[in-house]
Every structure is written in C-alpha cells, then in structure tokens.
Amino acid sequence: MTNSYPTHFRRLLGFLALLTVVYAGVEIYFAATLWSVKNLVHFIPFAVIVVCYKFGLLYDPVDFDDQFFYPKNSRKEIPLSSIQAIKLTSLKNQFNYPYWKIIYLSDQLNSVRVLPPPLDDSFASFIETVKKANPSVDTDIYEFKLYFGFLPATFWKPNRS
C-alpha cells in the first residue's frame, strides 16, 4: 500500500514526521528531567503520522481506469464515455471542501456525489481521462498544484462559459 502513494504525499508526511521529531527533541532537550511523561507525550503526533501513513488513513484516491469510474460504496461501474457532466455542488464537508456531482447516462440520467481527496491529484486526472473518453463533457474547473514539491493545494470554481 505505501508504495502506491504519490511521491509528494510521501514527502509531505515525511516532512510532518520530521517536524514532530524536531519539536519533541527540542522539548526534551530543554526539559528538567529526561524521562517524564510530559516529554514522552511529545512523540504522540509522530506516532499518529506513522500510523496514518502505514494504514493509508489520509490517502483515498478516486477509483477509475481508462474505461470505467468506480464510485465508492457501490458495485457499479460507470463507463467514462457515458459521463455527461462533472459539476461543483454547494455542499461542503467540515474542512470546506466541496462535493462534486458526476452526472452520467445509463438508461436515464443518474448522478453520484463524490468528495475529491485534497492531498492528491486523482480527481484532476479523473477529469482529464473523462475528457479524453467524452470530449463533450461539461465540467467545472478543478486544479491541483504542488508547492515546494510536496505541499498540495486545490482550486475549484464553476465553469461560466
């Protein structure tokens, strides 16, 4: 599992782990006693980061391939060529990331709601793959950028054209 992470994701969690170890080291260095419970508590964020990385708790990419989209919690396979629109909704999660509605045509118009992961570019790749399979798809703007090679940033807005 850990080898399938994007490079920037591994760098980001490595950077966070390094910061927590440096912080714990500084706190222990300036402490009156070395083995107090207070000093050992400073390693809890490091342990949380390692567990999240090991078990993939922060990494949840959009599942698709060249022909199908596989919605979470569903056994359906949605052909990419049947997707008609990928639209931004007004619903947001607790971190202010918006949900997106994917409208597809089977025997009638159906839709599924997804929450793109903010730490990787799988949703941006999904949109590009859908555009290749169906050039007439109507999509809103979604961009994923990396700052300093490991800090992810997303940008989205409705397409007004």
Short mmCIF file of N, CA and C in Angstrom, two decimals:
data_model
loop_
_atom_site.label_atom_id
_atom_site.label_comp_id
_atom_site.label_asym_id
_atom_site.label_seq_id
_atom_site.Cartn_x
_atom_site.Cartn_y
_atom_site.Cartn_z
N MET A 1 0.82 -1.20 0.00
CA MET A 1 0.00 0.00 0.00
C MET A 1 0.86 1.26 0.00
N THR A 2 1.89 1.30 0.82
CA THR A 2 2.67 2.52 0.93
C THR A 2 3.47 2.83 -0.32
N ASN A 3 3.75 1.85 -1.15
CA ASN A 3 4.48 2.12 -2.39
C ASN A 3 3.60 2.75 -3.45
N SER A 4 2.27 2.65 -3.30
CA SER A 4 1.37 3.23 -4.29
C SER A 4 1.07 4.70 -4.02
N TYR A 5 1.58 5.24 -2.92
CA TYR A 5 1.37 6.65 -2.64
C TYR A 5 2.09 7.51 -3.67
N PRO A 6 1.51 8.67 -4.01
CA PRO A 6 2.25 9.61 -4.85
C PRO A 6 3.49 10.12 -4.12
N THR A 7 4.49 10.51 -4.87
CA THR A 7 5.75 10.96 -4.29
C THR A 7 5.54 12.16 -3.36
N HIS A 8 4.72 13.11 -3.79
CA HIS A 8 4.51 14.30 -2.96
C HIS A 8 3.84 13.94 -1.63
N PHE A 9 3.00 12.93 -1.62
CA PHE A 9 2.32 12.52 -0.39
C PHE A 9 3.32 11.94 0.61
N ARG A 10 4.24 11.12 0.10
CA ARG A 10 5.28 10.57 0.97
C ARG A 10 6.18 11.68 1.50
N ARG A 11 6.51 12.66 0.66
CA ARG A 11 7.34 13.79 1.10
C ARG A 11 6.62 14.62 2.15
N LEU A 12 5.33 14.87 1.95
CA LEU A 12 4.55 15.66 2.90
C LEU A 12 4.52 14.99 4.26
N LEU A 13 4.20 13.71 4.31
CA LEU A 13 4.15 13.03 5.60
C LEU A 13 5.54 12.88 6.21
N GLY A 14 6.57 12.72 5.40
CA GLY A 14 7.94 12.70 5.92
C GLY A 14 8.32 14.03 6.54
N PHE A 15 7.92 15.13 5.88
CA PHE A 15 8.19 16.47 6.41
C PHE A 15 7.47 16.69 7.74
N LEU A 16 6.20 16.27 7.81
CA LEU A 16 5.45 16.41 9.06
C LEU A 16 6.06 15.56 10.17
N ALA A 17 6.49 14.35 9.84
CA ALA A 17 7.14 13.49 10.84
C ALA A 17 8.44 14.12 11.32
N LEU A 18 9.21 14.68 10.41
CA LEU A 18 10.47 15.35 10.79
C LEU A 18 10.20 16.53 11.71
N LEU A 19 9.19 17.33 11.40
CA LEU A 19 8.85 18.46 12.27
C LEU A 19 8.45 18.00 13.67
N THR A 20 7.69 16.93 13.77
CA THR A 20 7.28 16.47 15.09
C THR A 20 8.46 15.91 15.88
N VAL A 21 9.39 15.23 15.22
CA VAL A 21 10.57 14.71 15.92
C VAL A 21 11.46 15.86 16.38
N VAL A 22 11.64 16.88 15.55
CA VAL A 22 12.45 18.04 15.94
C VAL A 22 11.79 18.75 17.12
N TYR A 23 10.49 18.94 17.06
CA TYR A 23 9.77 19.58 18.17
C TYR A 23 9.93 18.77 19.46
N ALA A 24 9.74 17.46 19.38
CA ALA A 24 9.89 16.62 20.57
C ALA A 24 11.33 16.67 21.09
N GLY A 25 12.30 16.67 20.19
CA GLY A 25 13.70 16.76 20.60
C GLY A 25 14.02 18.05 21.32
N VAL A 26 13.51 19.16 20.82
CA VAL A 26 13.73 20.45 21.46
C VAL A 26 13.06 20.49 22.83
N GLU A 27 11.84 19.98 22.91
CA GLU A 27 11.14 19.96 24.21
C GLU A 27 11.88 19.09 25.22
N ILE A 28 12.39 17.96 24.80
CA ILE A 28 13.11 17.07 25.71
C ILE A 28 14.45 17.69 26.11
N TYR A 29 15.12 18.35 25.19
CA TYR A 29 16.41 18.98 25.48
C TYR A 29 16.28 20.05 26.57
N PHE A 30 15.21 20.83 26.50
CA PHE A 30 15.02 21.90 27.46
C PHE A 30 14.24 21.47 28.71
N ALA A 31 13.89 20.21 28.82
CA ALA A 31 13.14 19.72 29.98
C ALA A 31 14.07 19.51 31.18
N ALA A 32 13.50 19.56 32.36
CA ALA A 32 14.28 19.37 33.59
C ALA A 32 14.68 17.91 33.77
N THR A 33 13.75 17.00 33.47
CA THR A 33 14.06 15.57 33.56
C THR A 33 13.83 14.93 32.21
N LEU A 34 14.60 13.91 31.92
CA LEU A 34 14.55 13.29 30.59
C LEU A 34 13.35 12.38 30.40
N TRP A 35 13.04 11.54 31.35
CA TRP A 35 12.03 10.52 31.15
C TRP A 35 10.70 10.83 31.83
N SER A 36 10.28 12.04 31.82
CA SER A 36 8.96 12.36 32.37
C SER A 36 7.88 12.04 31.34
N VAL A 37 6.66 11.85 31.81
CA VAL A 37 5.53 11.54 30.92
C VAL A 37 5.30 12.68 29.95
N LYS A 38 5.48 13.90 30.42
CA LYS A 38 5.28 15.07 29.56
C LYS A 38 6.19 15.02 28.34
N ASN A 39 7.42 14.58 28.51
CA ASN A 39 8.35 14.50 27.39
C ASN A 39 7.97 13.39 26.42
N LEU A 40 7.49 12.29 26.92
CA LEU A 40 7.10 11.18 26.04
C LEU A 40 5.83 11.49 25.25
N VAL A 41 4.96 12.36 25.80
CA VAL A 41 3.73 12.74 25.11
C VAL A 41 4.04 13.49 23.82
N HIS A 42 5.19 14.14 23.73
CA HIS A 42 5.54 14.88 22.52
C HIS A 42 5.74 13.97 21.32
N PHE A 43 5.92 12.68 21.54
CA PHE A 43 6.08 11.74 20.42
C PHE A 43 4.75 11.19 19.90
N ILE A 44 3.64 11.54 20.54
CA ILE A 44 2.33 11.07 20.09
C ILE A 44 2.01 11.57 18.67
N PRO A 45 2.22 12.84 18.32
CA PRO A 45 1.95 13.25 16.93
C PRO A 45 2.79 12.46 15.92
N PHE A 46 4.02 12.14 16.25
CA PHE A 46 4.86 11.34 15.36
C PHE A 46 4.24 9.95 15.17
N ALA A 47 3.79 9.34 16.25
CA ALA A 47 3.17 8.02 16.16
C ALA A 47 1.88 8.07 15.33
N VAL A 48 1.10 9.13 15.49
CA VAL A 48 -0.14 9.28 14.71
C VAL A 48 0.18 9.40 13.22
N ILE A 49 1.19 10.17 12.87
CA ILE A 49 1.58 10.33 11.46
C ILE A 49 2.04 9.00 10.88
N VAL A 50 2.83 8.26 11.63
CA VAL A 50 3.32 6.96 11.15
C VAL A 50 2.16 5.99 10.94
N VAL A 51 1.21 5.95 11.87
CA VAL A 51 0.06 5.05 11.74
C VAL A 51 -0.81 5.46 10.55
N CYS A 52 -1.06 6.75 10.39
CA CYS A 52 -1.85 7.23 9.24
C CYS A 52 -1.18 6.87 7.93
N TYR A 53 0.12 6.98 7.86
CA TYR A 53 0.85 6.64 6.64
C TYR A 53 0.81 5.14 6.39
N LYS A 54 1.06 4.37 7.41
CA LYS A 54 1.13 2.91 7.25
C LYS A 54 -0.19 2.32 6.81
N PHE A 55 -1.29 2.80 7.37
CA PHE A 55 -2.59 2.23 7.06
C PHE A 55 -3.38 3.03 6.02
N GLY A 56 -2.79 4.06 5.44
CA GLY A 56 -3.43 4.82 4.37
C GLY A 56 -4.68 5.56 4.81
N LEU A 57 -4.69 6.08 6.02
CA LEU A 57 -5.88 6.73 6.53
C LEU A 57 -6.13 8.10 5.90
N LEU A 58 -5.11 8.74 5.37
CA LEU A 58 -5.27 10.06 4.77
C LEU A 58 -5.29 10.01 3.24
N TYR A 59 -5.11 8.83 2.67
CA TYR A 59 -5.00 8.70 1.22
C TYR A 59 -6.18 7.91 0.69
N ASP A 60 -7.05 8.57 -0.03
CA ASP A 60 -8.26 7.95 -0.56
C ASP A 60 -8.51 8.46 -1.98
N PRO A 61 -7.80 7.93 -2.98
CA PRO A 61 -7.93 8.45 -4.33
C PRO A 61 -9.25 8.07 -4.99
N VAL A 62 -9.60 8.81 -6.04
CA VAL A 62 -10.76 8.49 -6.85
C VAL A 62 -10.41 7.25 -7.67
N ASP A 63 -11.30 6.27 -7.67
CA ASP A 63 -11.03 4.98 -8.31
C ASP A 63 -11.59 4.96 -9.74
N PHE A 64 -10.70 4.89 -10.72
CA PHE A 64 -11.10 4.85 -12.12
C PHE A 64 -9.98 4.22 -12.93
N ASP A 65 -10.31 3.82 -14.17
CA ASP A 65 -9.30 3.37 -15.11
C ASP A 65 -9.62 4.02 -16.46
N ASP A 66 -9.10 3.49 -17.55
CA ASP A 66 -9.30 4.12 -18.87
C ASP A 66 -10.73 3.98 -19.39
N GLN A 67 -11.51 3.06 -18.84
CA GLN A 67 -12.86 2.83 -19.35
C GLN A 67 -13.97 3.08 -18.35
N PHE A 68 -13.70 2.89 -17.05
CA PHE A 68 -14.76 2.94 -16.06
C PHE A 68 -14.39 3.80 -14.86
N PHE A 69 -15.44 4.34 -14.24
CA PHE A 69 -15.35 5.02 -12.95
C PHE A 69 -16.03 4.12 -11.93
N TYR A 70 -15.38 3.93 -10.77
CA TYR A 70 -15.90 3.05 -9.74
C TYR A 70 -16.24 3.89 -8.50
N PRO A 71 -17.51 4.26 -8.34
CA PRO A 71 -17.87 5.07 -7.18
C PRO A 71 -17.65 4.32 -5.87
N LYS A 72 -17.33 5.04 -4.83
CA LYS A 72 -17.12 4.44 -3.52
C LYS A 72 -18.45 3.91 -2.99
N ASN A 73 -18.40 2.85 -2.22
CA ASN A 73 -19.58 2.23 -1.60
C ASN A 73 -20.63 1.81 -2.62
N SER A 74 -20.18 1.38 -3.79
CA SER A 74 -21.09 0.93 -4.82
C SER A 74 -20.42 -0.15 -5.65
N ARG A 75 -21.20 -1.04 -6.17
CA ARG A 75 -20.67 -2.10 -7.02
C ARG A 75 -20.78 -1.75 -8.50
N LYS A 76 -21.28 -0.54 -8.78
CA LYS A 76 -21.48 -0.12 -10.16
C LYS A 76 -20.17 0.24 -10.84
N GLU A 77 -20.13 0.01 -12.13
CA GLU A 77 -19.07 0.50 -12.99
C GLU A 77 -19.73 1.49 -13.94
N ILE A 78 -19.26 2.71 -13.93
CA ILE A 78 -19.83 3.74 -14.80
C ILE A 78 -18.86 3.95 -15.95
N PRO A 79 -19.27 3.69 -17.19
CA PRO A 79 -18.38 3.95 -18.33
C PRO A 79 -18.05 5.44 -18.42
N LEU A 80 -16.79 5.75 -18.63
CA LEU A 80 -16.37 7.16 -18.72
C LEU A 80 -17.04 7.86 -19.90
N SER A 81 -17.31 7.14 -20.97
CA SER A 81 -17.94 7.75 -22.14
C SER A 81 -19.39 8.13 -21.87
N SER A 82 -20.02 7.58 -20.83
CA SER A 82 -21.41 7.92 -20.53
C SER A 82 -21.53 9.09 -19.56
N ILE A 83 -20.42 9.59 -19.05
CA ILE A 83 -20.47 10.72 -18.13
C ILE A 83 -20.76 12.00 -18.92
N GLN A 84 -21.82 12.69 -18.52
CA GLN A 84 -22.28 13.88 -19.23
C GLN A 84 -21.76 15.18 -18.59
N ALA A 85 -21.60 15.18 -17.26
CA ALA A 85 -21.18 16.41 -16.58
C ALA A 85 -20.50 16.08 -15.26
N ILE A 86 -19.55 16.94 -14.89
CA ILE A 86 -18.89 16.88 -13.59
C ILE A 86 -19.02 18.30 -13.02
N LYS A 87 -19.93 18.45 -12.07
CA LYS A 87 -20.29 19.78 -11.59
C LYS A 87 -20.02 19.94 -10.11
N LEU A 88 -19.64 21.13 -9.76
CA LEU A 88 -19.43 21.55 -8.38
C LEU A 88 -20.79 21.73 -7.71
N THR A 89 -20.94 21.24 -6.48
CA THR A 89 -22.18 21.44 -5.74
C THR A 89 -21.97 22.48 -4.64
N SER A 90 -23.04 22.87 -4.01
CA SER A 90 -22.92 23.84 -2.92
C SER A 90 -22.69 23.14 -1.57
N LEU A 91 -22.75 21.81 -1.54
CA LEU A 91 -22.49 21.06 -0.31
C LEU A 91 -21.00 20.98 -0.04
N LYS A 92 -20.60 21.15 1.21
CA LYS A 92 -19.19 21.09 1.60
C LYS A 92 -19.04 20.25 2.85
N ASN A 93 -17.85 19.68 3.02
CA ASN A 93 -17.59 18.91 4.23
C ASN A 93 -17.10 19.84 5.33
N GLN A 94 -16.69 19.28 6.46
CA GLN A 94 -16.30 20.10 7.60
C GLN A 94 -15.02 20.89 7.37
N PHE A 95 -14.23 20.53 6.36
CA PHE A 95 -13.00 21.25 6.05
C PHE A 95 -13.19 22.23 4.90
N ASN A 96 -14.43 22.48 4.49
CA ASN A 96 -14.80 23.41 3.44
C ASN A 96 -14.39 22.94 2.05
N TYR A 97 -14.26 21.64 1.85
CA TYR A 97 -14.02 21.08 0.52
C TYR A 97 -15.36 20.71 -0.09
N PRO A 98 -15.62 21.13 -1.33
CA PRO A 98 -16.94 20.89 -1.91
C PRO A 98 -17.10 19.47 -2.45
N TYR A 99 -18.34 19.02 -2.43
CA TYR A 99 -18.70 17.78 -3.10
C TYR A 99 -18.92 18.08 -4.58
N TRP A 100 -18.70 17.09 -5.42
CA TRP A 100 -18.90 17.21 -6.85
C TRP A 100 -19.95 16.20 -7.28
N LYS A 101 -20.77 16.58 -8.24
CA LYS A 101 -21.79 15.70 -8.77
C LYS A 101 -21.35 15.21 -10.15
N ILE A 102 -21.33 13.91 -10.32
CA ILE A 102 -20.99 13.30 -11.60
C ILE A 102 -22.30 12.79 -12.19
N ILE A 103 -22.70 13.39 -13.30
CA ILE A 103 -23.95 13.04 -13.96
C ILE A 103 -23.62 12.14 -15.14
N TYR A 104 -24.25 10.97 -15.17
CA TYR A 104 -23.98 10.01 -16.24
C TYR A 104 -25.28 9.48 -16.80
N LEU A 105 -25.19 8.93 -17.99
CA LEU A 105 -26.35 8.42 -18.71
C LEU A 105 -26.26 6.91 -18.76
N SER A 106 -27.25 6.24 -18.19
CA SER A 106 -27.36 4.79 -18.37
C SER A 106 -28.63 4.59 -19.18
N ASP A 107 -29.71 4.15 -18.61
CA ASP A 107 -30.98 4.16 -19.32
C ASP A 107 -31.71 5.47 -19.07
N GLN A 108 -31.27 6.21 -18.08
CA GLN A 108 -31.76 7.55 -17.78
C GLN A 108 -30.62 8.33 -17.14
N LEU A 109 -30.81 9.63 -16.92
CA LEU A 109 -29.77 10.42 -16.27
C LEU A 109 -29.71 10.08 -14.79
N ASN A 110 -28.53 9.73 -14.34
CA ASN A 110 -28.28 9.42 -12.94
C ASN A 110 -27.12 10.28 -12.47
N SER A 111 -26.95 10.35 -11.16
CA SER A 111 -25.82 11.11 -10.65
C SER A 111 -25.27 10.43 -9.42
N VAL A 112 -24.01 10.71 -9.17
CA VAL A 112 -23.34 10.23 -7.97
C VAL A 112 -22.53 11.40 -7.43
N ARG A 113 -22.47 11.50 -6.12
CA ARG A 113 -21.75 12.61 -5.48
C ARG A 113 -20.42 12.09 -4.94
N VAL A 114 -19.35 12.83 -5.20
CA VAL A 114 -18.02 12.44 -4.72
C VAL A 114 -17.37 13.62 -4.01
N LEU A 115 -16.45 13.28 -3.13
CA LEU A 115 -15.63 14.29 -2.45
C LEU A 115 -14.19 14.05 -2.87
N PRO A 116 -13.63 14.92 -3.72
CA PRO A 116 -12.26 14.71 -4.17
C PRO A 116 -11.27 14.78 -3.02
N PRO A 117 -10.26 13.92 -3.03
CA PRO A 117 -9.25 13.98 -1.98
C PRO A 117 -8.38 15.22 -2.14
N PRO A 118 -8.17 15.99 -1.07
CA PRO A 118 -7.39 17.22 -1.19
C PRO A 118 -5.88 17.01 -1.22
N LEU A 119 -5.41 15.79 -0.94
CA LEU A 119 -3.98 15.56 -0.85
C LEU A 119 -3.36 14.92 -2.08
N ASP A 120 -4.17 14.58 -3.09
CA ASP A 120 -3.58 14.01 -4.30
C ASP A 120 -4.33 14.51 -5.54
N ASP A 121 -3.78 14.21 -6.70
CA ASP A 121 -4.32 14.73 -7.95
C ASP A 121 -5.20 13.72 -8.69
N SER A 122 -5.74 12.72 -8.00
CA SER A 122 -6.52 11.69 -8.69
C SER A 122 -7.80 12.26 -9.30
N PHE A 123 -8.42 13.26 -8.68
CA PHE A 123 -9.65 13.83 -9.25
C PHE A 123 -9.34 14.65 -10.50
N ALA A 124 -8.24 15.38 -10.49
CA ALA A 124 -7.83 16.12 -11.69
C ALA A 124 -7.51 15.14 -12.82
N SER A 125 -6.85 14.04 -12.51
CA SER A 125 -6.57 13.01 -13.52
C SER A 125 -7.86 12.37 -14.01
N PHE A 126 -8.81 12.18 -13.11
CA PHE A 126 -10.11 11.63 -13.49
C PHE A 126 -10.81 12.53 -14.49
N ILE A 127 -10.83 13.82 -14.23
CA ILE A 127 -11.49 14.77 -15.14
C ILE A 127 -10.82 14.73 -16.51
N GLU A 128 -9.49 14.71 -16.55
CA GLU A 128 -8.78 14.65 -17.83
C GLU A 128 -9.07 13.35 -18.58
N THR A 129 -9.16 12.25 -17.88
CA THR A 129 -9.46 10.96 -18.52
C THR A 129 -10.89 10.95 -19.05
N VAL A 130 -11.82 11.55 -18.32
CA VAL A 130 -13.21 11.64 -18.80
C VAL A 130 -13.27 12.51 -20.05
N LYS A 131 -12.50 13.61 -20.08
CA LYS A 131 -12.49 14.48 -21.26
C LYS A 131 -11.95 13.76 -22.49
N LYS A 132 -11.00 12.84 -22.29
CA LYS A 132 -10.49 12.04 -23.41
C LYS A 132 -11.53 11.06 -23.90
N ALA A 133 -12.27 10.44 -22.97
CA ALA A 133 -13.29 9.46 -23.34
C ALA A 133 -14.54 10.12 -23.91
N ASN A 134 -14.88 11.31 -23.44
CA ASN A 134 -16.07 12.03 -23.89
C ASN A 134 -15.73 13.52 -24.00
N PRO A 135 -15.26 13.97 -25.16
CA PRO A 135 -14.84 15.38 -25.30
C PRO A 135 -15.96 16.40 -25.06
N SER A 136 -17.22 15.98 -25.15
CA SER A 136 -18.32 16.94 -24.97
C SER A 136 -18.78 17.04 -23.51
N VAL A 137 -18.06 16.45 -22.57
CA VAL A 137 -18.46 16.50 -21.17
C VAL A 137 -18.40 17.94 -20.65
N ASP A 138 -19.37 18.30 -19.82
CA ASP A 138 -19.44 19.63 -19.23
C ASP A 138 -18.83 19.56 -17.83
N THR A 139 -17.69 20.22 -17.63
CA THR A 139 -17.01 20.15 -16.34
C THR A 139 -16.77 21.54 -15.77
N ASP A 140 -16.77 21.62 -14.47
CA ASP A 140 -16.34 22.82 -13.78
C ASP A 140 -14.83 22.77 -13.63
N ILE A 141 -14.24 23.85 -13.16
CA ILE A 141 -12.78 23.96 -13.09
C ILE A 141 -12.28 23.36 -11.78
N TYR A 142 -11.32 22.44 -11.89
CA TYR A 142 -10.66 21.84 -10.73
C TYR A 142 -9.18 21.76 -11.05
N GLU A 143 -8.36 22.37 -10.21
CA GLU A 143 -6.91 22.36 -10.42
C GLU A 143 -6.22 21.86 -9.15
N PHE A 144 -5.14 21.13 -9.36
CA PHE A 144 -4.33 20.61 -8.26
C PHE A 144 -2.89 21.06 -8.51
N LYS A 145 -2.28 21.68 -7.51
CA LYS A 145 -0.90 22.15 -7.64
C LYS A 145 -0.10 21.68 -6.44
N LEU A 146 1.22 21.62 -6.64
CA LEU A 146 2.14 21.31 -5.55
C LEU A 146 3.07 22.48 -5.35
N TYR A 147 3.19 22.93 -4.12
CA TYR A 147 4.15 23.97 -3.78
C TYR A 147 5.34 23.32 -3.09
N PHE A 148 6.53 23.69 -3.50
CA PHE A 148 7.79 23.18 -2.97
C PHE A 148 7.93 21.67 -3.18
N GLY A 149 7.17 21.10 -4.09
CA GLY A 149 7.29 19.69 -4.41
C GLY A 149 6.53 18.75 -3.49
N PHE A 150 5.88 19.27 -2.42
CA PHE A 150 5.16 18.37 -1.53
C PHE A 150 3.93 18.97 -0.85
N LEU A 151 3.72 20.27 -0.93
CA LEU A 151 2.56 20.88 -0.29
C LEU A 151 1.41 20.98 -1.29
N PRO A 152 0.35 20.17 -1.11
CA PRO A 152 -0.75 20.17 -2.08
C PRO A 152 -1.67 21.37 -1.90
N ALA A 153 -2.21 21.84 -3.01
CA ALA A 153 -3.20 22.92 -3.00
C ALA A 153 -4.20 22.67 -4.11
N THR A 154 -5.48 22.82 -3.80
CA THR A 154 -6.53 22.64 -4.80
C THR A 154 -7.25 23.96 -5.03
N PHE A 155 -7.78 24.09 -6.23
CA PHE A 155 -8.53 25.27 -6.61
C PHE A 155 -9.72 24.79 -7.43
N TRP A 156 -10.89 25.34 -7.16
CA TRP A 156 -12.08 24.96 -7.91
C TRP A 156 -12.98 26.16 -8.06
N LYS A 157 -13.76 26.15 -9.14
CA LYS A 157 -14.79 27.16 -9.34
C LYS A 157 -15.71 26.69 -10.46
N PRO A 158 -16.94 27.19 -10.46
CA PRO A 158 -17.87 26.80 -11.54
C PRO A 158 -17.40 27.34 -12.89
N ASN A 159 -17.66 26.58 -13.92
CA ASN A 159 -17.31 26.99 -15.27
C ASN A 159 -18.44 27.83 -15.82
N ARG A 160 -18.19 29.09 -16.07
CA ARG A 160 -19.24 30.03 -16.51
C ARG A 160 -19.33 30.15 -18.02
N SER A 161 -18.52 29.41 -18.75
CA SER A 161 -18.57 29.56 -20.21
C SER A 161 -19.65 28.77 -20.86
#
